[in-house]
Amino acid sequence: MIRSWRALCIIVVVFATASPGRTAPAKISDSAPADLYFGRMKLSYLGINNTFTDARKQVVAYTNDAGVMNKLSFADEALTDWAKRYPRDPQLARSYFLATEVYKKIWVKSYQDKAWDYMHLIIAKFPNSYFGKQVTKELAIGYTEHYFLDPLPCPPVAPVETPSPEATPSAAPAKRAKNAPSPEPTPSPEPTASPEPTASPRPIPTQAPGGPKLDIRELPCIPAATPSPSPAPPSPIASAMPAATPAASPATH
């Protein structure tokens, strides 16, 4: 009876591990300890997740704030260090997903590309996780990258020369008849607005085969800085001290 019971247990264990579609549970050694820190800022995996979660709540769409991107760069560096040291950690799927959600709100090409890469990394390494299934649905619907192009300097605008009116000899004022109406003033011509400078057109990147859709925005051109006039040299300041008078020679006796 004891031998048959042991044989039955062995058969059940072998069948459970060899069944198709089942993945072996993660080992304890695959997970990073909670008190281990990564990157230059020494962030734990909880600190990495908190950084991405807080930024996801604070950042609005189409942001390109340099302060936000600088803060996220340290968390991304720690995430990369964590993935190198514990590549099979199942908690990486959550961190990659949180990073993707905040990177999609930053309309800078490098962050949009990183979100695209992280989504495919989740599907490749954690396809059966909750986050892998969410990303698979999103990519099936269609993913679009949004970012701004770097502004270009405005082209120089040629000054518009206005012809000066020719001088006409002044005639003697005619005598106005008594009780005659005063002449109406002639309206002055309205000033013409100078054309606004626009940057020269440039080619816009198109969608690559198998890549995401692209929504690229143009920013206004940057006008050229006008040189400030050089300060005039200081005028010499006369000395306020009185001129020295020659001393009188002593009288001779």
Short mmCIF file of C-alpha atoms in Angstrom, two decimals:
data_model
loop_
_atom_site.label_atom_id
_atom_site.label_comp_id
_atom_site.label_asym_id
_atom_site.label_seq_id
_atom_site.Cartn_x
_atom_site.Cartn_y
_atom_site.Cartn_z
CA MET A 1 0.00 0.00 0.00
CA ILE A 2 2.81 2.39 0.90
CA ARG A 3 4.71 1.67 -2.32
CA SER A 4 1.62 2.23 -4.49
CA TRP A 5 0.90 5.54 -2.72
CA ARG A 6 4.44 6.76 -3.34
CA ALA A 7 4.25 5.71 -6.97
CA LEU A 8 0.97 7.59 -7.37
CA CYS A 9 2.49 10.76 -5.90
CA ILE A 10 5.47 10.56 -8.25
CA ILE A 11 3.18 10.15 -11.25
CA VAL A 12 1.09 13.18 -10.23
CA VAL A 13 4.18 15.36 -9.76
CA VAL A 14 5.67 14.33 -13.10
CA PHE A 15 2.37 14.93 -14.90
CA ALA A 16 1.94 18.36 -13.33
CA THR A 17 5.41 19.55 -14.31
CA ALA A 18 5.27 18.09 -17.81
CA SER A 19 1.81 19.41 -18.73
CA PRO A 20 1.87 21.79 -21.71
CA GLY A 21 0.97 25.44 -21.07
CA ARG A 22 2.21 25.40 -17.48
CA THR A 23 5.23 27.39 -16.36
CA ALA A 24 7.44 26.49 -13.48
CA PRO A 25 7.02 28.76 -10.46
CA ALA A 26 9.67 31.41 -9.96
CA LYS A 27 12.47 30.52 -7.63
CA ILE A 28 13.27 32.61 -4.60
CA SER A 29 16.73 33.27 -5.99
CA ASP A 30 15.17 34.89 -9.11
CA SER A 31 13.61 37.72 -7.11
CA ALA A 32 15.57 40.74 -5.94
CA PRO A 33 15.56 41.33 -2.16
CA ALA A 34 13.59 44.35 -0.98
CA ASP A 35 16.67 45.82 0.73
CA LEU A 36 18.86 45.67 -2.40
CA TYR A 37 19.52 48.93 -4.23
CA PHE A 38 20.28 49.61 -7.88
CA GLY A 39 21.70 52.40 -10.02
CA ARG A 40 23.54 55.55 -9.03
CA MET A 41 20.63 56.77 -6.90
CA LYS A 42 20.55 53.44 -5.00
CA LEU A 43 16.86 52.70 -5.55
CA SER A 44 15.19 49.48 -4.47
CA TYR A 45 12.65 47.87 -6.73
CA LEU A 46 9.95 49.44 -4.54
CA GLY A 47 11.57 52.85 -4.99
CA ILE A 48 11.66 52.33 -8.76
CA ASN A 49 7.94 51.50 -8.84
CA ASN A 50 7.09 54.46 -6.61
CA THR A 51 8.99 56.84 -8.90
CA PHE A 52 7.09 55.66 -11.98
CA THR A 53 3.75 55.61 -10.13
CA ASP A 54 4.11 59.16 -8.80
CA ALA A 55 5.18 60.50 -12.19
CA ARG A 56 2.26 58.72 -13.85
CA LYS A 57 -0.16 60.63 -11.60
CA GLN A 58 1.54 64.02 -11.94
CA VAL A 59 2.53 64.11 -15.60
CA VAL A 60 -0.09 65.11 -18.14
CA ALA A 61 -0.08 64.19 -21.81
CA TYR A 62 2.27 65.95 -24.28
CA THR A 63 4.71 67.00 -21.55
CA ASN A 64 8.39 67.60 -22.32
CA ASP A 65 9.52 68.93 -18.94
CA ALA A 66 13.27 68.46 -18.52
CA GLY A 67 12.95 68.18 -14.73
CA VAL A 68 10.52 65.26 -15.00
CA MET A 69 12.68 63.50 -17.57
CA ASN A 70 15.78 63.92 -15.42
CA LYS A 71 14.02 62.32 -12.45
CA LEU A 72 12.76 59.42 -14.54
CA SER A 73 16.18 58.80 -16.05
CA PHE A 74 17.56 57.75 -12.65
CA ALA A 75 14.67 55.32 -12.12
CA ASP A 76 15.17 53.88 -15.61
CA GLU A 77 18.89 53.45 -14.94
CA ALA A 78 18.10 51.56 -11.73
CA LEU A 79 15.56 49.42 -13.61
CA THR A 80 18.20 48.48 -16.20
CA ASP A 81 20.66 47.55 -13.43
CA TRP A 82 18.00 45.44 -11.72
CA ALA A 83 17.15 43.59 -14.96
CA LYS A 84 20.84 42.77 -15.55
CA ARG A 85 21.31 41.31 -12.07
CA TYR A 86 17.94 39.55 -11.77
CA PRO A 87 16.69 38.97 -15.33
CA ARG A 88 14.07 36.40 -14.22
CA ASP A 89 12.51 38.49 -11.48
CA PRO A 90 8.71 38.33 -12.06
CA GLN A 91 8.33 41.82 -10.56
CA LEU A 92 10.10 43.29 -13.59
CA ALA A 93 6.87 43.00 -15.60
CA ARG A 94 5.12 45.45 -13.29
CA SER A 95 8.00 47.94 -13.35
CA TYR A 96 8.28 47.83 -17.14
CA PHE A 97 4.52 48.39 -17.41
CA LEU A 98 4.59 51.38 -15.04
CA ALA A 99 7.49 52.88 -16.98
CA THR A 100 5.60 52.40 -20.23
CA GLU A 101 2.50 54.16 -18.90
CA VAL A 102 4.43 57.29 -17.93
CA TYR A 103 6.71 57.30 -20.99
CA LYS A 104 3.68 57.39 -23.28
CA LYS A 105 2.78 60.80 -21.78
CA ILE A 106 6.18 62.34 -22.53
CA TRP A 107 6.14 63.63 -26.10
CA VAL A 108 9.85 63.21 -26.74
CA LYS A 109 11.02 60.72 -29.37
CA SER A 110 13.48 58.87 -27.11
CA TYR A 111 10.81 58.24 -24.46
CA GLN A 112 8.19 57.22 -27.02
CA ASP A 113 10.66 54.72 -28.49
CA LYS A 114 11.49 53.40 -25.02
CA ALA A 115 7.79 52.82 -24.30
CA TRP A 116 7.51 50.86 -27.55
CA ASP A 117 10.56 48.74 -26.67
CA TYR A 118 9.35 48.03 -23.12
CA MET A 119 5.96 46.89 -24.37
CA HIS A 120 7.59 44.30 -26.61
CA LEU A 121 9.97 43.32 -23.81
CA ILE A 122 7.00 42.55 -21.54
CA ILE A 123 5.43 40.36 -24.22
CA ALA A 124 8.71 38.52 -24.87
CA LYS A 125 9.63 37.81 -21.23
CA PHE A 126 6.28 37.77 -19.42
CA PRO A 127 3.61 36.84 -21.98
CA ASN A 128 1.33 35.01 -19.52
CA SER A 129 1.38 37.73 -16.86
CA TYR A 130 -1.42 40.25 -16.38
CA PHE A 131 0.77 43.01 -17.80
CA GLY A 132 1.73 40.90 -20.80
CA LYS A 133 -1.92 40.35 -21.67
CA GLN A 134 -2.73 44.05 -21.27
CA VAL A 135 0.09 45.10 -23.58
CA THR A 136 -0.88 42.46 -26.14
CA LYS A 137 -4.41 43.89 -26.31
CA GLU A 138 -3.12 47.44 -26.69
CA LEU A 139 -0.76 46.56 -29.52
CA ALA A 140 -3.52 44.62 -31.27
CA ILE A 141 -5.66 47.78 -31.30
CA GLY A 142 -2.80 49.92 -32.55
CA TYR A 143 -0.15 52.03 -30.88
CA THR A 144 0.78 55.59 -31.90
CA GLU A 145 3.89 57.50 -30.91
CA HIS A 146 3.46 61.22 -30.24
CA TYR A 147 6.37 63.61 -30.09
CA PHE A 148 7.51 67.11 -31.04
CA LEU A 149 10.31 67.88 -33.46
CA ASP A 150 13.11 70.11 -32.27
CA PRO A 151 12.38 73.73 -33.24
CA LEU A 152 14.45 75.23 -36.02
CA PRO A 153 15.87 78.77 -36.11
CA CYS A 154 13.75 81.24 -38.03
CA PRO A 155 15.15 82.47 -41.37
CA PRO A 156 16.25 86.12 -41.46
CA VAL A 157 13.58 88.56 -42.56
CA ALA A 158 14.65 91.31 -44.96
CA PRO A 159 13.67 94.78 -43.72
CA VAL A 160 10.88 96.44 -45.64
CA GLU A 161 11.92 99.87 -46.94
CA THR A 162 9.19 102.50 -47.08
CA PRO A 163 9.74 105.26 -49.67
CA SER A 164 10.05 108.70 -48.13
CA PRO A 165 7.52 111.26 -49.43
CA GLU A 166 8.98 113.89 -51.78
CA ALA A 167 9.11 117.41 -50.44
CA THR A 168 6.61 119.72 -52.13
CA PRO A 169 6.87 123.50 -51.96
CA SER A 170 4.48 124.91 -49.46
CA ALA A 171 1.88 127.16 -50.97
CA ALA A 172 0.48 130.22 -49.29
CA PRO A 173 -2.66 129.35 -47.36
CA ALA A 174 -5.75 130.42 -49.21
CA LYS A 175 -8.12 132.76 -47.49
CA ARG A 176 -11.13 130.92 -46.19
CA ALA A 177 -14.44 132.42 -46.98
CA LYS A 178 -16.62 133.59 -44.18
CA ASN A 179 -18.82 130.88 -42.67
CA ALA A 180 -17.18 128.26 -44.92
CA PRO A 181 -16.98 124.71 -43.50
CA SER A 182 -13.56 123.59 -42.29
CA PRO A 183 -11.89 120.93 -44.46
CA GLU A 184 -12.04 117.36 -43.13
CA PRO A 185 -8.68 115.84 -42.14
CA THR A 186 -7.31 113.24 -44.52
CA PRO A 187 -7.05 109.79 -42.92
CA SER A 188 -3.51 108.52 -42.34
CA PRO A 189 -2.60 105.23 -44.05
CA GLU A 190 -2.79 102.17 -41.81
CA PRO A 191 0.59 100.53 -41.04
CA THR A 192 1.21 97.26 -42.78
CA ALA A 193 2.15 94.35 -40.53
CA SER A 194 5.47 92.70 -41.24
CA PRO A 195 5.23 89.00 -42.17
CA GLU A 196 5.91 86.55 -39.37
CA PRO A 197 9.08 84.48 -39.82
CA THR A 198 8.54 80.81 -40.56
CA ALA A 199 11.02 77.98 -40.61
CA SER A 200 11.84 76.27 -43.86
CA PRO A 201 9.96 72.98 -44.38
CA ARG A 202 11.75 69.74 -43.52
CA PRO A 203 10.91 66.08 -44.14
CA ILE A 204 8.68 64.42 -41.54
CA PRO A 205 9.51 60.79 -40.59
CA THR A 206 6.99 58.26 -41.80
CA GLN A 207 5.84 54.99 -40.27
CA ALA A 208 8.32 52.17 -40.65
CA PRO A 209 7.05 48.69 -41.64
CA GLY A 210 6.00 46.87 -38.49
CA GLY A 211 6.56 49.97 -36.36
CA PRO A 212 4.09 52.18 -34.51
CA LYS A 213 2.00 54.92 -36.06
CA LEU A 214 3.53 58.38 -35.84
CA ASP A 215 1.94 61.62 -34.70
CA ILE A 216 4.70 64.23 -35.10
CA ARG A 217 4.11 67.88 -34.22
CA GLU A 218 6.02 70.95 -35.39
CA LEU A 219 7.04 73.68 -32.92
CA PRO A 220 7.30 77.38 -33.84
CA CYS A 221 10.71 78.47 -35.09
CA ILE A 222 13.12 80.26 -32.78
CA PRO A 223 13.75 83.88 -33.82
CA ALA A 224 17.36 84.97 -34.12
CA ALA A 225 18.70 86.93 -31.18
CA THR A 226 19.27 90.61 -31.90
CA PRO A 227 22.73 91.78 -30.85
CA SER A 228 22.66 94.28 -28.03
CA PRO A 229 24.40 97.62 -28.70
CA SER A 230 27.88 97.87 -27.26
CA PRO A 231 28.12 100.31 -24.36
CA ALA A 232 29.72 103.69 -25.08
CA PRO A 233 33.20 104.20 -23.64
CA PRO A 234 33.16 106.14 -20.38
CA SER A 235 34.00 109.82 -20.67
CA PRO A 236 37.15 110.94 -18.90
CA ILE A 237 36.44 112.42 -15.54
CA ALA A 238 38.36 115.56 -14.66
CA SER A 239 40.20 115.44 -11.43
CA ALA A 240 38.54 117.39 -8.70
CA MET A 241 41.86 118.15 -7.05
CA PRO A 242 43.07 121.73 -7.59
CA ALA A 243 46.18 122.23 -9.63
CA ALA A 244 49.36 122.50 -7.61
CA THR A 245 50.77 126.04 -7.39
CA PRO A 246 54.52 126.46 -7.39
CA ALA A 247 55.93 127.25 -3.96
CA ALA A 248 57.31 130.74 -3.48
CA SER A 249 61.10 130.94 -3.33
CA PRO A 250 62.47 132.15 0.02
CA ALA A 251 63.45 135.79 0.12
CA THR A 252 67.15 136.52 0.22
CA HIS A 253 68.53 138.96 2.74
#
